[in-house]
Amino acid sequence: MTKPHPWMANSGGDAKQQMLAAVGAQDVEALFVQVPADHRMQRPLDLPPQLASEVALSRHLDDLMAKNETCADNLSFLGAGAWPHYVPAICDEVVGRYEWQTSVFGAPTSDHGRNQAWFEFTSQIGALVEMDFVGLPVYSWGCAIGHSVRMASRITGRKRVLIPAIMDPERLSVLENYCAPTEMERHIEIVTVAIGADGCIDRDDLRAKADDSIAAIYFETPSYHGVIEGNPAELCQIARDAGAEAIVGVDPLSLGLLEAPGAYGATIAVGPTQPLGVHMYAGGGVGGFIASPDEEKYAREYNTLNVSISQTRQQGEFGFGLTLFHQSSYGMRDEGKDWTGNSVYLWSLANAAYMAAMGPEGFAEIGRLIMARAGSAAQAINALDGASVDLSRPIFKEFVVQFADHDVATINDALRQRGIFGGKDITGEAGITGAAALFCVTETHTPDDIDRLVTALKEVLA
Amino acid sequence: MTAPIKDYLKRSTGFHAARWAEPVVCEMTGTGRRGIVFDDAPAPTLPGTAMRKVAPALPEITEHDALRHYLHLSQMTMGMMGVSLFGTCTMKYNPRIGERAALEHLRNLHPLQDASTLQGVLELYDNFSDFLCEVSGMDQFVFQAGGGADAAYTHACVTRAYHASRGELQQRDQIITTIQTHPCSPATANTAGFEVITLTLEENGYPSLEQLKSVVGPRTAALMVNNPDDMGIYNPDIKEWVRIVHEAGGLCFYDHANFNGVMSRLRARELGFDACMYMLHKTFGAPKGGGGPAVGAYGCAEHLVPFLPSPLVVKDGDSYRLDDDRPDSIGRVREFWGNAPQVLKAYAWARAMGAEGLREAADISVLSNNYMDKRLGEVRGVTRSNPDITVPRMEMTRHSVEKVTQDTGITIFEISIRMTDFGIDALWLSHEPWLVAEPFTPEAGELWSKEDIDYWIDVFEHVVTEAYENPEIVRTAPHNAPIHQLTTALDEPDQWATTWRAYQRKHVS
């Protein structure tokens, strides 16, 4: 080291000498005697040059990242698991705080503020989905589906789950990993249920498959294709009649408008947390939640860490501590519920601040705005020659555009030349015939943005 | 607390955490106030019974109230604002340059953008994979796993795919680990469908070769271990372990959770391992965030690359693309391709350190821990795990206050809480099961100054003295915290409440 390093206090001054003297060692090497010589690397690491100077490092990062083009420089209609929602400035300030960025477990007393914020995350998710038990977040929506299906399997003792035949391939792939390959004894079989022409679950197919072998029915509203399920209670009833869990995936931003899953008979609700005040971050903003009734049969199957409100020794004071810790993998290793570990807890603080600032009226307002903007975009695109949208489907935020004469890659290339990122290419995916893209329109898209898209599409399709 | 003043304890005990009388945000309802507003839009026509009937019971507060509330809560979080030598977590500085760069450059990227528009972040992934390959000797790294445990899970999934590709998955249904390996290895192996065999420790502080040989066989799918362990003991037989498991046809996974002390001295691949994992939110300086977002960087040798999660960043000439067309891949363990902001922050940290910085950090970590060992050994009633092993430990050591507890009734948990009264966040004690009674496991790392470390030990010693002379002050701690000790029996079903709704139902109405 040529200079003391700004991130290592003892690389400067005589601290190392003092410590060596205290331990009675000639040099640091003497402290590594446990590592046999033939285990050791025989040469120095060959790495790019050190950039200890912050100005040099900053320039390097800027230069590297300048090679990206962003959804701020361009007009983007990509969603499908990472959505362009507005992130209030306070959310960035909240998650930027060094105190909880640097916190680890701590104690309920010393890290009180973070624990309270966690409880406010779970409480506000609980208010949105109308369920009483909510765990701390998991890695993603797909992971939440995976864990909840495994919960359902343990609760019912059954090894089969019904899912919609049309599901986001990202989430589906995650779920498949959670259900293990068929060669394995504890494999959970995934069975798909047909989707009708209306974009909703085919009731007849569901009833035919919902027998006493199924652990759960999983469905989403809005669906992967953005379709709002008109009678989710009916689907939940079919699950419960089969003695299965009714697991529903919801977009939390829709819940100012759409009925809460807890109100129509869902027994487990899951969903994404990124829409609640977290940037897309190239997919690094994703997170997931799991909620259920506060009944032991559910609570005792959570793999998550769970934080509970508590009284303290001071009359009238609240504290917040872990509950049901022992059932986690920290408590029981391989006998615990799946596994737990670091997740996306910092994002849950952005989520908490977002939900608190939004309030009930904010959720209703954003829901109406998203539906209006997405609806007008769908109508305008459907009016173009060579593009069509099934306007009979009630949609929230996302919708499928079918293209008659062009493939999506060609269209998206042409749009990109006009500074527009078109919808996700879903050609060849389940339930799709011909060329199709999934477009996402949110509160961040203005009427002018939609006009610009439509104008560009018209040129491209001509 | 920043470079604590000399003889702090003799001069002042004036630390007190912020104590805002902050309501639970859910109490602030029914005010008619707004924190964020949007343009009006007409109420849509919704099908069937899709319309929500009762508005969600959320707070009604102004933007300023929301900000103040959460900043108050942040101020009532100690984190690393004092001194935190939280063992097994390698507390490091989380450089703000990484934070700023991630926010500026990555927030508006969508993971499904055309690869031509993602060249910067894909180059970052490729560069950092190369960096970690040099550090580990592996051939490819991926960053999809959302934490260290998720990387262990990735390994369990890769293990399934590898043996399935050879038609041996049904036969190979066991994963071997040790009791001192982090719980995430046995837990993810079990979740992935394997039977878990856990080896116990023997007198050297690790399981013997004979014990390993007694369980290895045709059913062995993989070995998942860490080394050194949380006691700071390095298993010198590890190369032989790997050889034995390989000979039986199993894979070997190195959980490099405790990498800090051996950076630049050990490479997992050179020890024979097929795969390894680094925690970027730990060893590589990205923030922990109280529990993520995190990254378990999973690296493997060439023979496992086909099974890695997709998409894989691939370099074609001068440009990069995401390859999702990989028939042997395990697919996704999580949507998309990882916590890019954390990858950027870790890359920034690693570049700022360079090869010489990594060596210096490892040296300081091990030196500081041995310095702590020396001083803690002089504190009344403190003993070290495996006292017969007298060689210097690695970057952390497990100690015990069993004698203090026997003498005074004061437990390590109470000592830990009392230390927070002096600005030291609660200690890491031990993973379950507690093989050492009344354990604690400090880890100094390379960040903290000798003064910080001395202060930590001074406080520890002071609290142990209190345990002997004035146990009541320890037992009733904390005294200077935002709140007082919790009293609700949180594991009782009629008492726990993980939401405000549940609290109101159980405790108010």
PDB file of C-alpha atoms in Angstrom, chain A residues 5 7-11 16 18 22-23 29 32 34 38-41 43 45-46 49-51 58 60 62 64-65 67-69 71 79-80 82 96-103 109-114 116 118-120 122-124 126-128 130-134 139-140 142-143 150 170 173 177 181 183-184 186 230 255 257-259 279-282 284 286 294 296 307-314 317-318 323-324 329-330 333-334 338-339 342-343 345-347 352 357-361 363 365 368 416 421, chain B residues 23 25 34-38 41 47-50 52-53 56 58-59 69-70 73-74 76-80 93-96 99-100 103 105-111 113-114 117-118 120-121 123 134 146 149-150 153 160 170 178-179 181 183 186-187 190-194 232-234 236 239 261 265-267 281 288-293 330-336 339 341 347 351-353 360 370 374 392 425 432 446-450 482-488 490-491 493 496-501 503 505-506:
ATOM      1  CA  HIS A   5      -6.568   3.714   2.402  1.00  0.00           C
ATOM      2  CA  TRP A   7     -11.703   2.881   3.979  1.00  0.00           C
ATOM      3  CA  MET A   8      -9.200   1.172   6.316  1.00  0.00           C
ATOM      4  CA  ALA A   9      -8.300   3.100   9.457  1.00  0.00           C
ATOM      5  CA  ASN A  10      -5.450   0.837  10.480  1.00  0.00           C
ATOM      6  CA  SER A  11      -3.733   1.080   7.107  1.00  0.00           C
ATOM      7  CA  LYS A  16      -0.595  -2.301  12.940  1.00  0.00           C
ATOM      8  CA  GLN A  18       0.991  -1.567  18.054  1.00  0.00           C
ATOM      9  CA  ALA A  22       0.495  -6.588  21.636  1.00  0.00           C
ATOM     10  CA  VAL A  23      -0.006 -10.062  20.175  1.00  0.00           C
ATOM     11  CA  GLU A  29       2.228 -13.631   8.141  1.00  0.00           C
ATOM     12  CA  PHE A  32      -1.804 -17.316   9.179  1.00  0.00           C
ATOM     13  CA  GLN A  34      -3.393 -22.383  10.331  1.00  0.00           C
ATOM     14  CA  ASP A  38       0.029 -26.031  -0.147  1.00  0.00           C
ATOM     15  CA  HIS A  39      -3.380 -24.370   0.226  1.00  0.00           C
ATOM     16  CA  ARG A  40      -2.014 -20.959  -0.507  1.00  0.00           C
ATOM     17  CA  MET A  41      -2.089 -19.027  -3.706  1.00  0.00           C
ATOM     18  CA  ARG A  43       1.358 -15.524  -6.765  1.00  0.00           C
ATOM     19  CA  LEU A  45      -3.652 -11.528  -7.551  1.00  0.00           C
ATOM     20  CA  ASP A  46      -3.645 -10.163 -11.071  1.00  0.00           C
ATOM     21  CA  PRO A  49      -5.166  -1.326 -11.054  1.00  0.00           C
ATOM     22  CA  GLN A  50      -6.366   0.032  -7.750  1.00  0.00           C
ATOM     23  CA  LEU A  51      -8.616   3.118  -7.922  1.00  0.00           C
ATOM     24  CA  SER A  58     -16.162   8.095  -9.894  1.00  0.00           C
ATOM     25  CA  HIS A  60     -14.471   5.224 -14.144  1.00  0.00           C
ATOM     26  CA  ASP A  62     -19.461   7.265 -14.965  1.00  0.00           C
ATOM     27  CA  LEU A  64     -18.719   2.627 -17.772  1.00  0.00           C
ATOM     28  CA  MET A  65     -22.331   3.476 -17.051  1.00  0.00           C
ATOM     29  CA  LYS A  67     -22.662   3.064 -22.186  1.00  0.00           C
ATOM     30  CA  ASN A  68     -26.231   2.441 -21.066  1.00  0.00           C
ATOM     31  CA  GLU A  69     -29.311   4.026 -22.511  1.00  0.00           C
ATOM     32  CA  CYS A  71     -35.783   4.591 -19.691  1.00  0.00           C
ATOM     33  CA  GLY A  79     -43.110  -3.790 -17.643  1.00  0.00           C
ATOM     34  CA  ALA A  80     -43.576  -7.521 -17.046  1.00  0.00           C
ATOM     35  CA  ALA A  82     -40.252  -4.506 -13.309  1.00  0.00           C
ATOM     36  CA  GLY A  96     -30.372   6.458   1.482  1.00  0.00           C
ATOM     37  CA  ARG A  97     -30.044   6.918   5.244  1.00  0.00           C
ATOM     38  CA  TYR A  98     -26.737   5.495   6.402  1.00  0.00           C
ATOM     39  CA  GLU A  99     -28.159   4.368   9.753  1.00  0.00           C
ATOM     40  CA  TRP A 100     -30.293   1.607   8.367  1.00  0.00           C
ATOM     41  CA  GLN A 101     -28.221   0.989   5.288  1.00  0.00           C
ATOM     42  CA  THR A 102     -25.492  -0.150   7.659  1.00  0.00           C
ATOM     43  CA  SER A 103     -27.668  -1.950  10.147  1.00  0.00           C
ATOM     44  CA  THR A 109     -34.009  -1.641  21.465  1.00  0.00           C
ATOM     45  CA  SER A 110     -30.903  -0.407  19.630  1.00  0.00           C
ATOM     46  CA  ASP A 111     -32.306  -0.786  16.104  1.00  0.00           C
ATOM     47  CA  HIS A 112     -35.799   0.169  17.175  1.00  0.00           C
ATOM     48  CA  GLY A 113     -36.512   2.556  14.325  1.00  0.00           C
ATOM     49  CA  ARG A 114     -35.800   0.037  11.604  1.00  0.00           C
ATOM     50  CA  GLN A 116     -40.798  -0.188  13.617  1.00  0.00           C
ATOM     51  CA  TRP A 118     -40.513  -3.034   9.097  1.00  0.00           C
ATOM     52  CA  PHE A 119     -43.708  -3.394  11.119  1.00  0.00           C
ATOM     53  CA  GLU A 120     -45.169  -0.459   9.231  1.00  0.00           C
ATOM     54  CA  THR A 122     -46.118  -5.389   7.011  1.00  0.00           C
ATOM     55  CA  SER A 123     -49.006  -3.434   8.530  1.00  0.00           C
ATOM     56  CA  GLN A 124     -49.636  -1.383   5.419  1.00  0.00           C
ATOM     57  CA  GLY A 126     -51.875  -6.032   5.527  1.00  0.00           C
ATOM     58  CA  ALA A 127     -54.191  -3.043   5.116  1.00  0.00           C
ATOM     59  CA  LEU A 128     -53.977  -3.245   1.320  1.00  0.00           C
ATOM     60  CA  GLU A 130     -56.898  -7.112   4.173  1.00  0.00           C
ATOM     61  CA  MET A 131     -54.980  -9.854   5.868  1.00  0.00           C
ATOM     62  CA  ASP A 132     -53.655  -9.942   9.401  1.00  0.00           C
ATOM     63  CA  PHE A 133     -50.369 -11.809   9.069  1.00  0.00           C
ATOM     64  CA  VAL A 134     -47.619 -10.479   6.829  1.00  0.00           C
ATOM     65  CA  TYR A 139     -36.463 -11.759  -2.817  1.00  0.00           C
ATOM     66  CA  SER A 140     -39.191 -11.323  -5.407  1.00  0.00           C
ATOM     67  CA  GLY A 142     -41.713 -15.295  -8.009  1.00  0.00           C
ATOM     68  CA  CYS A 143     -39.967 -16.315  -4.799  1.00  0.00           C
ATOM     69  CA  ARG A 150     -44.510 -24.837  -0.482  1.00  0.00           C
ATOM     70  CA  GLU A 170     -39.748 -15.271 -15.225  1.00  0.00           C
ATOM     71  CA  SER A 173     -39.166 -20.452 -13.952  1.00  0.00           C
ATOM     72  CA  ASN A 177     -37.129 -24.370  -9.202  1.00  0.00           C
ATOM     73  CA  PRO A 181     -37.501 -31.887 -10.528  1.00  0.00           C
ATOM     74  CA  GLU A 183     -36.878 -37.297 -10.069  1.00  0.00           C
ATOM     75  CA  MET A 184     -37.017 -36.058  -6.511  1.00  0.00           C
ATOM     76  CA  ARG A 186     -40.530 -34.274  -2.581  1.00  0.00           C
ATOM     77  CA  GLY A 230     -64.120 -10.308 -12.588  1.00  0.00           C
ATOM     78  CA  LEU A 255     -55.563  -2.290  -4.559  1.00  0.00           C
ATOM     79  CA  LEU A 257     -59.419   0.145  -6.945  1.00  0.00           C
ATOM     80  CA  LEU A 258     -59.509  -3.646  -6.942  1.00  0.00           C
ATOM     81  CA  GLU A 259     -60.946  -5.694  -4.130  1.00  0.00           C
ATOM     82  CA  HIS A 279     -36.781   2.097  -8.873  1.00  0.00           C
ATOM     83  CA  MET A 280     -36.445  -0.631 -11.502  1.00  0.00           C
ATOM     84  CA  TYR A 281     -32.652  -0.782 -11.139  1.00  0.00           C
ATOM     85  CA  ALA A 282     -32.280  -3.152 -14.103  1.00  0.00           C
ATOM     86  CA  GLY A 284     -32.536  -5.090  -8.920  1.00  0.00           C
ATOM     87  CA  VAL A 286     -37.741  -6.431  -7.244  1.00  0.00           C
ATOM     88  CA  ASP A 294     -53.266 -14.713  11.324  1.00  0.00           C
ATOM     89  CA  GLU A 296     -51.383 -20.754  13.413  1.00  0.00           C
ATOM     90  CA  VAL A 307     -41.646  -8.802  13.269  1.00  0.00           C
ATOM     91  CA  SER A 308     -44.321  -8.230  15.894  1.00  0.00           C
ATOM     92  CA  ILE A 309     -45.400  -5.198  17.857  1.00  0.00           C
ATOM     93  CA  SER A 310     -44.793  -5.494  21.581  1.00  0.00           C
ATOM     94  CA  GLN A 311     -45.276  -3.641  24.837  1.00  0.00           C
ATOM     95  CA  THR A 312     -42.184  -2.529  26.729  1.00  0.00           C
ATOM     96  CA  ARG A 313     -41.335  -2.053  30.374  1.00  0.00           C
ATOM     97  CA  GLN A 314     -42.450   1.532  29.972  1.00  0.00           C
ATOM     98  CA  GLU A 317     -44.494   2.415  24.808  1.00  0.00           C
ATOM     99  CA  PHE A 318     -44.291   0.189  21.739  1.00  0.00           C
ATOM    100  CA  THR A 323     -41.694 -13.628  16.421  1.00  0.00           C
ATOM    101  CA  LEU A 324     -41.647 -17.250  15.233  1.00  0.00           C
ATOM    102  CA  SER A 329     -33.604 -21.908   9.045  1.00  0.00           C
ATOM    103  CA  TYR A 330     -31.651 -19.775  11.506  1.00  0.00           C
ATOM    104  CA  ARG A 333     -31.259 -25.361  10.007  1.00  0.00           C
ATOM    105  CA  ASP A 334     -32.513 -28.007   7.554  1.00  0.00           C
ATOM    106  CA  ASP A 338     -37.492 -23.580   3.518  1.00  0.00           C
ATOM    107  CA  TRP A 339     -34.761 -21.031   4.201  1.00  0.00           C
ATOM    108  CA  ASN A 342     -30.797 -11.530   3.564  1.00  0.00           C
ATOM    109  CA  SER A 343     -33.699 -10.430   1.428  1.00  0.00           C
ATOM    110  CA  TYR A 345     -35.445  -5.411   3.730  1.00  0.00           C
ATOM    111  CA  LEU A 346     -34.071  -1.983   2.824  1.00  0.00           C
ATOM    112  CA  TRP A 347     -36.611  -1.736   0.014  1.00  0.00           C
ATOM    113  CA  ALA A 352     -43.415   1.789   3.988  1.00  0.00           C
ATOM    114  CA  ALA A 357     -47.481   9.029   1.798  1.00  0.00           C
ATOM    115  CA  MET A 358     -50.013   7.553  -0.630  1.00  0.00           C
ATOM    116  CA  GLY A 359     -52.744   6.818   1.874  1.00  0.00           C
ATOM    117  CA  PRO A 360     -56.110   5.392   0.821  1.00  0.00           C
ATOM    118  CA  GLU A 361     -56.878   8.231  -1.571  1.00  0.00           C
ATOM    119  CA  PHE A 363     -53.994   4.387  -4.052  1.00  0.00           C
ATOM    120  CA  GLU A 365     -56.216   7.946  -7.518  1.00  0.00           C
ATOM    121  CA  ARG A 368     -57.816   5.276 -11.749  1.00  0.00           C
ATOM    122  CA  ARG A 416     -35.781   2.285 -30.571  1.00  0.00           C
ATOM    123  CA  PHE A 421     -38.577   1.107 -25.969  1.00  0.00           C
TER     124      PHE A 421
ATOM    125  CA  PRO B  23     -46.397   6.904  16.763  1.00  0.00           C
ATOM    126  CA  VAL B  25     -47.750   5.286  11.227  1.00  0.00           C
ATOM    127  CA  ARG B  34     -52.509  13.851   1.603  1.00  0.00           C
ATOM    128  CA  GLY B  35     -48.867  12.948   1.123  1.00  0.00           C
ATOM    129  CA  ILE B  36     -48.873  12.579  -2.649  1.00  0.00           C
ATOM    130  CA  VAL B  37     -51.510  13.416  -5.235  1.00  0.00           C
ATOM    131  CA  PHE B  38     -52.080  12.477  -8.872  1.00  0.00           C
ATOM    132  CA  ALA B  41     -59.078  10.300 -13.923  1.00  0.00           C
ATOM    133  CA  PRO B  47     -66.054  -6.337 -14.184  1.00  0.00           C
ATOM    134  CA  GLY B  48     -68.113  -8.401 -11.767  1.00  0.00           C
ATOM    135  CA  THR B  49     -67.136  -7.981  -8.170  1.00  0.00           C
ATOM    136  CA  ALA B  50     -63.648  -6.696  -8.881  1.00  0.00           C
ATOM    137  CA  ARG B  52     -62.860  -2.667  -3.848  1.00  0.00           C
ATOM    138  CA  LYS B  53     -65.619  -1.941  -1.365  1.00  0.00           C
ATOM    139  CA  PRO B  56     -57.552   0.406   2.711  1.00  0.00           C
ATOM    140  CA  LEU B  58     -53.719   3.512   5.461  1.00  0.00           C
ATOM    141  CA  PRO B  59     -52.308   6.663   7.058  1.00  0.00           C
ATOM    142  CA  HIS B  69     -41.565  10.054  10.537  1.00  0.00           C
ATOM    143  CA  TYR B  70     -39.141   7.838   8.653  1.00  0.00           C
ATOM    144  CA  LEU B  73     -37.109   6.104  12.734  1.00  0.00           C
ATOM    145  CA  SER B  74     -33.762   6.098  10.952  1.00  0.00           C
ATOM    146  CA  MET B  76     -33.552   5.530  16.236  1.00  0.00           C
ATOM    147  CA  THR B  77     -31.491   2.890  14.412  1.00  0.00           C
ATOM    148  CA  MET B  78     -27.948   2.479  15.616  1.00  0.00           C
ATOM    149  CA  GLY B  79     -26.509   0.417  12.779  1.00  0.00           C
ATOM    150  CA  MET B  80     -22.893   1.414  12.300  1.00  0.00           C
ATOM    151  CA  TYR B  93     -17.802   0.928   5.233  1.00  0.00           C
ATOM    152  CA  ASN B  94     -20.467   1.194   2.566  1.00  0.00           C
ATOM    153  CA  PRO B  95     -18.892   3.812   0.315  1.00  0.00           C
ATOM    154  CA  ARG B  96     -21.282   6.560  -0.683  1.00  0.00           C
ATOM    155  CA  GLU B  99     -24.672   4.590  -3.604  1.00  0.00           C
ATOM    156  CA  ARG B 100     -24.618   7.716  -5.716  1.00  0.00           C
ATOM    157  CA  LEU B 103     -28.942   5.802  -8.065  1.00  0.00           C
ATOM    158  CA  HIS B 105     -26.940   5.334 -13.429  1.00  0.00           C
ATOM    159  CA  LEU B 106     -29.096   2.304 -12.749  1.00  0.00           C
ATOM    160  CA  ARG B 107     -32.451   3.427 -11.398  1.00  0.00           C
ATOM    161  CA  ASN B 108     -33.999   3.946 -14.818  1.00  0.00           C
ATOM    162  CA  LEU B 109     -32.784   0.758 -16.444  1.00  0.00           C
ATOM    163  CA  HIS B 110     -35.264  -1.968 -17.275  1.00  0.00           C
ATOM    164  CA  PRO B 111     -33.941  -5.535 -17.277  1.00  0.00           C
ATOM    165  CA  GLN B 113     -34.264  -3.510 -22.530  1.00  0.00           C
ATOM    166  CA  ASP B 114     -32.551  -4.470 -25.732  1.00  0.00           C
ATOM    167  CA  THR B 117     -28.928  -0.292 -24.606  1.00  0.00           C
ATOM    168  CA  LEU B 118     -27.498  -2.155 -21.614  1.00  0.00           C
ATOM    169  CA  GLY B 120     -22.572  -0.474 -19.560  1.00  0.00           C
ATOM    170  CA  VAL B 121     -24.238  -2.684 -16.998  1.00  0.00           C
ATOM    171  CA  GLU B 123     -19.821  -4.833 -19.178  1.00  0.00           C
ATOM    172  CA  GLU B 134      -9.206 -14.161 -10.584  1.00  0.00           C
ATOM    173  CA  GLY B 146     -30.598 -12.318  -3.936  1.00  0.00           C
ATOM    174  CA  ALA B 149     -28.475 -18.112   1.185  1.00  0.00           C
ATOM    175  CA  ASP B 150     -29.940 -17.725  -2.298  1.00  0.00           C
ATOM    176  CA  TYR B 153     -29.855 -22.469  -3.010  1.00  0.00           C
ATOM    177  CA  ARG B 160     -29.717 -31.204  -9.157  1.00  0.00           C
ATOM    178  CA  GLN B 170     -32.452 -40.178  -8.178  1.00  0.00           C
ATOM    179  CA  THR B 178     -20.975 -29.585   8.947  1.00  0.00           C
ATOM    180  CA  ILE B 179     -22.602 -28.267  12.089  1.00  0.00           C
ATOM    181  CA  THR B 181     -21.456 -24.392   8.321  1.00  0.00           C
ATOM    182  CA  PRO B 183     -27.614 -22.764   8.322  1.00  0.00           C
ATOM    183  CA  PRO B 186     -28.424 -27.356   5.058  1.00  0.00           C
ATOM    184  CA  ALA B 187     -31.648 -25.354   4.733  1.00  0.00           C
ATOM    185  CA  ASN B 190     -33.286 -29.547   2.177  1.00  0.00           C
ATOM    186  CA  THR B 191     -35.582 -27.153   0.312  1.00  0.00           C
ATOM    187  CA  ALA B 192     -34.117 -28.351  -2.962  1.00  0.00           C
ATOM    188  CA  GLY B 193     -35.181 -31.860  -2.011  1.00  0.00           C
ATOM    189  CA  PHE B 194     -31.978 -33.386  -0.681  1.00  0.00           C
ATOM    190  CA  GLY B 232     -11.812 -18.760  13.399  1.00  0.00           C
ATOM    191  CA  ILE B 233     -10.614 -22.327  12.928  1.00  0.00           C
ATOM    192  CA  TYR B 234      -9.332 -23.407   9.531  1.00  0.00           C
ATOM    193  CA  PRO B 236      -6.407 -28.051   7.093  1.00  0.00           C
ATOM    194  CA  LYS B 239      -8.297 -30.449   0.142  1.00  0.00           C
ATOM    195  CA  GLY B 261      -9.358 -13.084   6.384  1.00  0.00           C
ATOM    196  CA  ARG B 265      -4.244 -16.095   0.074  1.00  0.00           C
ATOM    197  CA  LEU B 266      -6.767 -18.792  -0.856  1.00  0.00           C
ATOM    198  CA  ARG B 267      -8.538 -19.598  -4.081  1.00  0.00           C
ATOM    199  CA  HIS B 281     -23.121  -7.062   0.792  1.00  0.00           C
ATOM    200  CA  LYS B 288     -26.472  -4.746   4.252  1.00  0.00           C
ATOM    201  CA  GLY B 289     -29.608  -2.639   4.463  1.00  0.00           C
ATOM    202  CA  GLY B 290     -30.695  -4.476   7.598  1.00  0.00           C
ATOM    203  CA  GLY B 291     -31.128  -7.597   5.449  1.00  0.00           C
ATOM    204  CA  GLY B 292     -30.687  -6.864   1.772  1.00  0.00           C
ATOM    205  CA  PRO B 293     -31.054  -6.178  -1.084  1.00  0.00           C
ATOM    206  CA  ILE B 330     -31.549 -24.208 -14.061  1.00  0.00           C
ATOM    207  CA  GLY B 331     -33.506 -21.169 -15.276  1.00  0.00           C
ATOM    208  CA  ARG B 332     -34.263 -18.541 -12.669  1.00  0.00           C
ATOM    209  CA  VAL B 333     -33.807 -18.641  -8.922  1.00  0.00           C
ATOM    210  CA  ARG B 334     -35.179 -15.090  -8.952  1.00  0.00           C
ATOM    211  CA  GLU B 335     -36.623 -12.896 -11.675  1.00  0.00           C
ATOM    212  CA  PHE B 336     -34.170 -11.125 -14.001  1.00  0.00           C
ATOM    213  CA  ASN B 339     -29.382  -6.785  -7.795  1.00  0.00           C
ATOM    214  CA  PRO B 341     -27.029  -1.709  -7.813  1.00  0.00           C
ATOM    215  CA  TYR B 347     -17.415  -3.525  -8.052  1.00  0.00           C
ATOM    216  CA  ARG B 351     -11.742  -1.502  -7.731  1.00  0.00           C
ATOM    217  CA  ALA B 352     -10.944   0.989  -4.997  1.00  0.00           C
ATOM    218  CA  MET B 353      -9.205  -1.780  -3.079  1.00  0.00           C
ATOM    219  CA  GLU B 360      -4.142  -5.297   3.279  1.00  0.00           C
ATOM    220  CA  ASN B 370      -5.866 -11.564  17.186  1.00  0.00           C
ATOM    221  CA  LYS B 374      -5.390 -10.966  23.299  1.00  0.00           C
ATOM    222  CA  PRO B 392      -3.806 -17.577  16.010  1.00  0.00           C
ATOM    223  CA  ASP B 425     -24.843  -2.158  18.508  1.00  0.00           C
ATOM    224  CA  GLU B 432     -27.972 -22.232  16.361  1.00  0.00           C
ATOM    225  CA  GLU B 446     -10.464  -3.802   8.268  1.00  0.00           C
ATOM    226  CA  LEU B 447     -12.693  -0.772   8.645  1.00  0.00           C
ATOM    227  CA  TRP B 448     -12.503   0.003  12.331  1.00  0.00           C
ATOM    228  CA  SER B 449      -9.616   1.858  13.894  1.00  0.00           C
ATOM    229  CA  LYS B 450      -7.607   0.462  16.763  1.00  0.00           C
ATOM    230  CA  PRO B 482     -34.863   4.714  22.052  1.00  0.00           C
ATOM    231  CA  ILE B 483     -37.125   2.322  23.958  1.00  0.00           C
ATOM    232  CA  HIS B 484     -37.092  -0.040  26.927  1.00  0.00           C
ATOM    233  CA  GLN B 485     -36.948  -3.834  27.034  1.00  0.00           C
ATOM    234  CA  LEU B 486     -39.779  -5.621  25.274  1.00  0.00           C
ATOM    235  CA  THR B 487     -42.222  -7.431  27.524  1.00  0.00           C
ATOM    236  CA  THR B 488     -44.812  -9.101  25.277  1.00  0.00           C
ATOM    237  CA  LEU B 490     -44.055 -12.629  21.082  1.00  0.00           C
ATOM    238  CA  ASP B 491     -44.124 -16.356  20.392  1.00  0.00           C
ATOM    239  CA  PRO B 493     -50.301 -16.919  19.124  1.00  0.00           C
ATOM    240  CA  TRP B 496     -47.968 -11.823  18.402  1.00  0.00           C
ATOM    241  CA  ALA B 497     -49.165  -9.285  15.892  1.00  0.00           C
ATOM    242  CA  THR B 498     -47.229  -8.767  12.687  1.00  0.00           C
ATOM    243  CA  THR B 499     -49.661  -6.104  11.442  1.00  0.00           C
ATOM    244  CA  TRP B 500     -51.508  -3.204  12.988  1.00  0.00           C
ATOM    245  CA  ARG B 501     -54.769  -4.973  12.034  1.00  0.00           C
ATOM    246  CA  TYR B 503     -52.658  -5.793  16.967  1.00  0.00           C
ATOM    247  CA  ARG B 505     -57.907  -7.248  16.988  1.00  0.00           C
ATOM    248  CA  LYS B 506     -55.861  -8.951  19.692  1.00  0.00           C
TER     249      LYS B 506
END
